[in-house]
């Protein structure tokens, strides 16, 4: 009897231990996330089971009760950072039509039987997106044949003119547009064509150099992805410092208009074309005779620009 009671007692103890073990495992399992529950949660970017059912119901009804969910992430803007200073070189050749009118106390002279060709070179240094400096040089060759001007004769002559100036330009950038307005100042030296006496009845072309200060204004606006248009105005006034022997400048100035375009041929190469109208005025004396001369130039400028 005692043996049976002991057997029953140990059996109950063993059952109790097993029940406690099962309860302990059940408690630990309740504290961990359910694998089925984790799998039933929708992944990011995919609709849940509830949303799928709602979508199916909408397709059956032929209606859409909710706005579509956009899965597009905002993209970061890209900016191009340009390094400064930047440089470019422009070379032009200008076939020109020239009209020259000189008025003296003793005669009024209109000279049309002569021509002028011009080559120019510009070196630009961009210090920033707004500021740039330009070293501009011009080389003119002026030729004329023998011409009977009535009171005087114009002898065949060949005169070379040279000018150079330094420009400082500031560009105003318009918001919401690629257009810009660029005013600036310039200082330099320029040659003015003048008529001087070869003898008592014969004149010839020559030149007088003078120091200049000037203003310029340019408006630039893209016409297309590869074409840039520009309109420019300039005015330069001489300081009346030019003198050569008995020839001396008293008043001289230069003003003009430029209508141009630039075509981007390659990444660093531009083709340039422009129409330039230039008026040069000079009041000077030669052999104690005072002259007033107006030089009107119509030029077609053709050139190339290389961007470093």
Tab-separated table of C-alpha atoms in Angstrom:
chain	number	residue	atom	x	y	z
A	1	UNK	CA	0.000	0.000	0.000
A	2	UNK	CA	2.791	2.381	0.946
A	3	UNK	CA	4.606	1.499	-2.277
A	4	UNK	CA	1.535	2.335	-4.333
A	5	UNK	CA	1.107	5.666	-2.581
A	6	UNK	CA	4.740	6.556	-3.245
A	7	UNK	CA	4.311	5.648	-6.898
A	8	UNK	CA	1.213	7.818	-7.246
A	9	UNK	CA	2.966	10.736	-5.468
A	10	UNK	CA	6.003	10.665	-7.765
A	11	UNK	CA	3.743	10.382	-10.777
A	12	UNK	CA	1.848	13.554	-9.724
A	13	UNK	CA	5.107	15.422	-9.146
A	14	UNK	CA	6.359	14.440	-12.598
A	15	UNK	CA	3.112	15.608	-14.219
A	16	UNK	CA	3.316	18.930	-12.375
A	17	UNK	CA	6.889	19.488	-13.565
A	18	UNK	CA	5.853	18.787	-17.164
A	19	UNK	CA	2.928	21.245	-16.921
A	20	UNK	CA	5.239	24.008	-15.575
A	21	UNK	CA	7.722	23.394	-18.390
A	22	UNK	CA	5.007	23.701	-21.023
A	23	UNK	CA	3.758	26.945	-19.435
A	24	UNK	CA	7.267	28.434	-19.393
A	25	UNK	CA	7.756	27.735	-23.103
A	26	UNK	CA	4.348	29.227	-23.912
A	27	UNK	CA	5.221	32.439	-22.020
A	28	UNK	CA	8.512	32.878	-23.934
A	29	UNK	CA	6.781	32.314	-27.256
A	30	UNK	CA	4.178	35.025	-26.497
A	31	UNK	CA	6.961	37.599	-25.978
A	32	UNK	CA	8.553	36.926	-29.441
A	33	UNK	CA	6.973	38.246	-32.699
A	34	UNK	CA	4.961	35.693	-34.529
A	35	UNK	CA	6.521	34.545	-37.782
A	36	UNK	CA	3.116	34.340	-39.395
A	37	UNK	CA	2.239	37.820	-38.146
A	38	UNK	CA	5.489	39.255	-39.474
A	39	UNK	CA	4.910	37.664	-42.815
A	40	UNK	CA	1.354	38.959	-42.956
A	41	UNK	CA	2.512	42.591	-42.574
A	42	UNK	CA	2.918	44.350	-45.953
A	43	UNK	CA	6.429	45.078	-47.180
A	44	UNK	CA	7.395	48.685	-47.897
A	45	UNK	CA	6.252	49.706	-51.359
A	46	UNK	CA	3.699	46.860	-51.648
A	47	UNK	CA	-0.027	46.974	-50.790
A	48	UNK	CA	-1.350	45.107	-47.773
A	49	UNK	CA	-3.862	42.289	-47.936
A	50	UNK	CA	-6.611	44.726	-46.909
A	51	UNK	CA	-5.597	47.143	-49.668
A	52	UNK	CA	-5.549	44.304	-52.194
A	53	UNK	CA	-9.099	43.316	-51.208
A	54	UNK	CA	-10.260	46.931	-51.460
A	55	UNK	CA	-8.601	47.230	-54.886
A	56	UNK	CA	-10.319	44.028	-56.061
A	57	UNK	CA	-13.663	45.342	-54.811
A	58	UNK	CA	-13.112	48.634	-56.681
A	59	UNK	CA	-12.305	46.801	-59.889
A	60	UNK	CA	-15.502	44.740	-59.545
A	61	UNK	CA	-17.588	47.857	-58.898
A	62	UNK	CA	-15.813	49.789	-61.656
A	63	UNK	CA	-15.121	52.649	-59.268
A	64	UNK	CA	-12.089	53.935	-57.435
A	65	UNK	CA	-12.801	54.971	-53.877
A	66	UNK	CA	-9.260	56.008	-52.965
A	67	UNK	CA	-6.461	57.971	-54.560
A	68	UNK	CA	-3.576	55.972	-56.011
A	69	UNK	CA	-0.501	55.781	-53.850
A	70	UNK	CA	2.568	57.386	-55.451
A	71	UNK	CA	5.722	55.360	-55.086
A	72	UNK	CA	8.065	58.097	-56.483
A	73	UNK	CA	10.771	59.326	-54.179
A	74	UNK	CA	11.890	62.962	-54.480
A	75	UNK	CA	15.138	63.288	-56.394
A	76	UNK	CA	18.023	65.551	-55.452
A	77	UNK	CA	18.690	68.521	-57.748
A	78	UNK	CA	21.946	68.532	-59.655
A	79	UNK	CA	24.067	71.681	-59.783
A	80	UNK	CA	27.042	72.380	-62.026
A	81	UNK	CA	29.896	74.078	-60.228
A	82	UNK	CA	32.044	76.186	-62.544
A	83	UNK	CA	35.565	76.959	-61.470
A	84	UNK	CA	37.012	80.426	-61.889
A	85	UNK	CA	38.940	82.062	-63.362
A	86	UNK	CA	38.002	80.832	-66.856
A	87	UNK	CA	39.523	82.028	-70.128
A	88	UNK	CA	38.588	82.259	-73.783
A	89	UNK	CA	40.225	83.677	-76.904
A	90	UNK	CA	38.351	85.219	-79.855
A	91	UNK	CA	39.833	85.879	-83.298
A	92	UNK	CA	37.900	87.823	-85.971
A	93	UNK	CA	38.422	89.116	-89.463
A	94	UNK	CA	36.254	92.009	-90.610
A	95	UNK	CA	35.751	92.743	-94.308
A	96	UNK	CA	34.476	96.325	-94.275
A	97	UNK	CA	32.742	98.903	-96.373
A	98	UNK	CA	34.112	102.318	-95.518
A	99	UNK	CA	33.014	105.852	-96.258
A	100	UNK	CA	35.306	108.745	-95.405
A	101	UNK	CA	34.300	112.389	-95.400
A	102	UNK	CA	36.704	115.199	-94.554
A	103	UNK	CA	35.753	118.856	-94.366
A	104	UNK	CA	38.401	121.548	-94.319
A	105	UNK	CA	38.212	125.318	-94.396
A	106	UNK	CA	39.175	125.248	-98.064
A	107	UNK	CA	37.321	122.173	-99.328
A	108	UNK	CA	34.895	119.388	-98.565
A	109	UNK	CA	36.276	116.011	-99.500
A	110	UNK	CA	34.353	112.780	-99.970
A	111	UNK	CA	36.574	109.750	-100.348
A	112	UNK	CA	35.049	106.446	-101.407
A	113	UNK	CA	37.790	104.787	-103.489
A	114	UNK	CA	39.578	103.151	-100.613
A	115	UNK	CA	39.038	100.138	-98.403
A	116	UNK	CA	39.943	98.899	-94.970
A	117	UNK	CA	40.345	95.376	-93.627
A	118	UNK	CA	40.573	94.544	-89.952
A	119	UNK	CA	41.680	91.612	-87.822
A	120	UNK	CA	41.021	91.548	-84.089
A	121	UNK	CA	41.965	89.382	-81.132
A	122	UNK	CA	40.206	89.277	-77.755
A	123	UNK	CA	41.451	87.567	-74.612
A	124	UNK	CA	38.761	87.232	-71.908
A	125	UNK	CA	39.370	86.306	-68.282
A	126	UNK	CA	36.206	85.463	-66.335
A	127	UNK	CA	36.897	86.186	-62.667
A	128	UNK	CA	33.403	85.086	-61.609
A	129	UNK	CA	29.974	84.540	-63.137
A	130	UNK	CA	29.509	88.340	-63.167
A	131	UNK	CA	32.951	89.914	-63.641
A	132	UNK	CA	35.340	89.527	-66.554
A	133	UNK	CA	38.281	91.382	-68.080
A	134	UNK	CA	39.012	91.713	-71.798
A	135	UNK	CA	42.223	92.609	-73.600
A	136	UNK	CA	41.093	93.754	-77.060
A	137	UNK	CA	43.439	94.427	-79.974
A	138	UNK	CA	42.656	95.627	-83.516
A	139	UNK	CA	44.843	95.811	-86.581
A	140	UNK	CA	43.603	97.800	-89.597
A	141	UNK	CA	45.060	98.107	-93.068
A	142	UNK	CA	43.797	101.100	-95.025
A	143	UNK	CA	44.570	101.391	-98.731
A	144	UNK	CA	43.563	103.939	-101.354
A	145	UNK	CA	44.238	104.533	-105.045
A	146	UNK	CA	44.988	107.830	-106.794
A	147	UNK	CA	41.800	109.898	-106.703
A	148	UNK	CA	41.008	113.351	-108.055
A	149	UNK	CA	39.141	115.221	-105.318
A	150	UNK	CA	38.766	118.466	-107.241
A	151	UNK	CA	40.810	120.976	-105.293
A	152	UNK	CA	43.269	118.273	-104.164
A	153	UNK	CA	44.448	114.918	-105.338
A	154	UNK	CA	44.512	111.867	-103.107
A	155	UNK	CA	47.672	109.896	-103.614
A	156	UNK	CA	47.834	106.146	-103.482
A	157	UNK	CA	48.638	105.306	-99.883
A	158	UNK	CA	48.849	102.428	-97.472
A	159	UNK	CA	48.244	103.175	-93.802
A	160	UNK	CA	48.289	100.757	-90.905
A	161	UNK	CA	46.180	101.415	-87.794
A	162	UNK	CA	46.502	99.690	-84.450
A	163	UNK	CA	44.378	99.893	-81.315
A	164	UNK	CA	44.401	98.146	-77.974
A	165	UNK	CA	42.195	98.503	-74.912
A	166	UNK	CA	41.491	96.885	-71.581
A	167	UNK	CA	37.840	96.388	-70.631
A	168	UNK	CA	36.253	95.617	-67.272
A	169	UNK	CA	32.705	94.279	-67.505
A	170	UNK	CA	30.076	93.384	-64.916
A	171	UNK	CA	27.101	91.214	-65.926
A	172	UNK	CA	23.681	91.517	-64.302
A	173	UNK	CA	21.981	88.101	-64.299
A	174	UNK	CA	18.192	88.056	-64.604
A	175	UNK	CA	16.337	85.661	-62.303
A	176	UNK	CA	14.388	82.958	-64.099
A	177	UNK	CA	16.167	83.690	-67.374
A	178	UNK	CA	19.538	83.005	-68.998
A	179	UNK	CA	19.671	86.581	-70.338
A	180	UNK	CA	22.152	89.056	-68.905
A	181	UNK	CA	22.982	92.746	-69.223
A	182	UNK	CA	26.674	93.632	-69.123
A	183	UNK	CA	27.852	97.261	-68.710
A	184	UNK	CA	31.529	98.108	-68.535
A	185	UNK	CA	34.414	100.569	-68.771
A	186	UNK	CA	37.463	100.614	-71.053
A	187	UNK	CA	40.796	102.404	-71.401
A	188	UNK	CA	43.287	102.118	-74.209
A	189	UNK	CA	45.012	103.526	-77.262
A	190	UNK	CA	43.517	103.782	-80.768
A	191	UNK	CA	44.552	105.000	-84.203
A	192	UNK	CA	42.404	107.424	-86.191
A	193	UNK	CA	42.712	107.702	-89.978
A	194	UNK	CA	43.477	111.265	-91.115
A	195	UNK	CA	44.305	113.063	-94.376
A	196	UNK	CA	47.651	114.842	-94.373
A	197	UNK	CA	49.488	116.835	-97.032
A	198	UNK	CA	52.017	115.057	-99.167
A	199	UNK	CA	52.712	118.310	-101.021
A	200	UNK	CA	50.810	121.527	-101.631
A	201	UNK	CA	48.136	119.894	-103.811
A	202	UNK	CA	48.266	116.235	-102.830
A	203	UNK	CA	46.860	114.478	-99.776
A	204	UNK	CA	47.437	111.003	-98.466
A	205	UNK	CA	46.060	108.836	-95.698
A	206	UNK	CA	47.913	108.627	-92.420
A	207	UNK	CA	47.001	107.996	-88.790
A	208	UNK	CA	47.199	109.624	-85.394
A	209	UNK	CA	47.165	107.702	-82.121
A	210	UNK	CA	45.301	108.823	-79.034
A	211	UNK	CA	44.422	107.589	-75.579
A	212	UNK	CA	40.781	106.595	-75.110
A	213	UNK	CA	38.324	106.050	-72.267
A	214	UNK	CA	35.001	104.448	-73.006
A	215	UNK	CA	31.730	102.872	-71.973
A	216	UNK	CA	30.114	99.761	-73.387
A	217	UNK	CA	26.861	97.901	-72.852
A	218	UNK	CA	25.955	94.418	-74.070
A	219	UNK	CA	22.775	92.343	-73.823
A	220	UNK	CA	23.051	88.572	-74.279
A	221	UNK	CA	20.220	86.060	-74.539
A	222	UNK	CA	20.160	82.409	-75.683
A	223	UNK	CA	18.176	81.852	-78.882
A	224	UNK	CA	18.379	78.065	-78.655
A	225	UNK	CA	20.443	75.415	-76.892
A	226	UNK	CA	23.435	76.126	-79.162
A	227	UNK	CA	22.896	79.718	-80.318
A	228	UNK	CA	23.490	82.904	-78.312
A	229	UNK	CA	22.410	86.331	-79.563
A	230	UNK	CA	23.859	89.645	-78.454
A	231	UNK	CA	23.354	93.375	-78.978
A	232	UNK	CA	26.121	95.803	-78.048
A	233	UNK	CA	26.641	99.572	-77.853
A	234	UNK	CA	29.891	101.404	-77.189
A	235	UNK	CA	31.265	104.925	-76.984
A	236	UNK	CA	34.918	105.917	-76.649
A	237	UNK	CA	36.269	109.420	-76.255
A	238	UNK	CA	39.841	110.463	-77.015
A	239	UNK	CA	41.969	112.604	-74.720
A	240	UNK	CA	43.394	114.649	-77.638
A	241	UNK	CA	46.939	113.477	-76.971
A	242	UNK	CA	47.733	112.314	-80.500
A	243	UNK	CA	50.454	114.235	-82.307
A	244	UNK	CA	52.828	113.503	-85.158
A	245	UNK	CA	54.955	116.352	-86.558
A	246	UNK	CA	52.640	119.121	-87.721
A	247	UNK	CA	49.580	116.888	-87.354
A	248	UNK	CA	47.668	117.030	-84.084
A	249	UNK	CA	44.341	115.709	-82.847
A	250	UNK	CA	42.041	118.158	-81.116
A	251	UNK	CA	38.819	116.166	-80.697
A	252	UNK	CA	38.176	112.518	-81.453
A	253	UNK	CA	35.574	109.929	-80.520
A	254	UNK	CA	34.248	106.604	-81.631
A	255	UNK	CA	30.785	105.038	-81.274
A	256	UNK	CA	29.127	101.953	-82.651
A	257	UNK	CA	26.472	99.242	-82.665
A	258	UNK	CA	27.017	95.482	-82.807
A	259	UNK	CA	24.413	92.827	-83.669
A	260	UNK	CA	25.903	89.391	-83.272
A	261	UNK	CA	25.352	85.709	-82.734
A	262	UNK	CA	27.471	82.802	-81.505
A	263	UNK	CA	26.949	79.172	-82.528
A	264	UNK	CA	28.388	76.439	-80.309
A	265	UNK	CA	30.079	74.044	-82.728
A	266	UNK	CA	31.784	71.890	-80.104
A	267	UNK	CA	32.108	71.948	-76.341
A	268	UNK	CA	34.965	74.478	-76.422
A	269	UNK	CA	34.555	76.054	-79.868
A	270	UNK	CA	32.101	78.746	-80.988
A	271	UNK	CA	31.543	80.256	-84.441
A	272	UNK	CA	30.826	84.012	-84.406
A	273	UNK	CA	29.131	86.364	-86.851
A	274	UNK	CA	28.206	90.020	-86.278
A	275	UNK	CA	27.258	93.189	-88.087
A	276	UNK	CA	29.133	96.231	-86.818
A	277	UNK	CA	28.321	99.863	-87.612
A	278	UNK	CA	31.051	102.214	-86.426
A	279	UNK	CA	31.376	106.002	-86.638
A	280	UNK	CA	34.688	107.695	-85.935
A	281	UNK	CA	34.994	111.452	-85.725
A	282	UNK	CA	38.184	113.451	-85.488
A	283	UNK	CA	38.993	117.131	-85.500
A	284	UNK	CA	42.650	117.724	-86.222
A	285	UNK	CA	45.085	120.169	-87.749
A	286	UNK	CA	47.696	119.553	-90.402
A	287	UNK	CA	50.056	122.272	-91.702
A	288	UNK	CA	47.955	124.839	-89.828
A	289	UNK	CA	44.794	123.744	-91.704
A	290	UNK	CA	41.921	122.421	-89.604
A	291	UNK	CA	40.061	119.325	-90.723
A	292	UNK	CA	36.922	117.626	-89.487
A	293	UNK	CA	36.776	114.013	-90.571
A	294	UNK	CA	34.033	111.416	-90.232
A	295	UNK	CA	34.828	107.786	-90.884
A	296	UNK	CA	31.736	105.567	-91.255
A	297	UNK	CA	32.310	101.829	-91.296
A	298	UNK	CA	29.939	98.943	-92.042
A	299	UNK	CA	31.623	95.673	-91.158
A	300	UNK	CA	30.711	92.002	-91.226
A	301	UNK	CA	32.675	90.319	-88.432
A	302	UNK	CA	33.406	86.626	-88.804
A	303	UNK	CA	35.350	84.741	-86.177
A	304	UNK	CA	35.898	81.837	-83.822
A	305	UNK	CA	36.108	81.610	-80.030
A	306	UNK	CA	37.937	78.939	-78.085
A	307	UNK	CA	36.969	78.352	-74.433
A	308	UNK	CA	39.684	76.957	-72.185
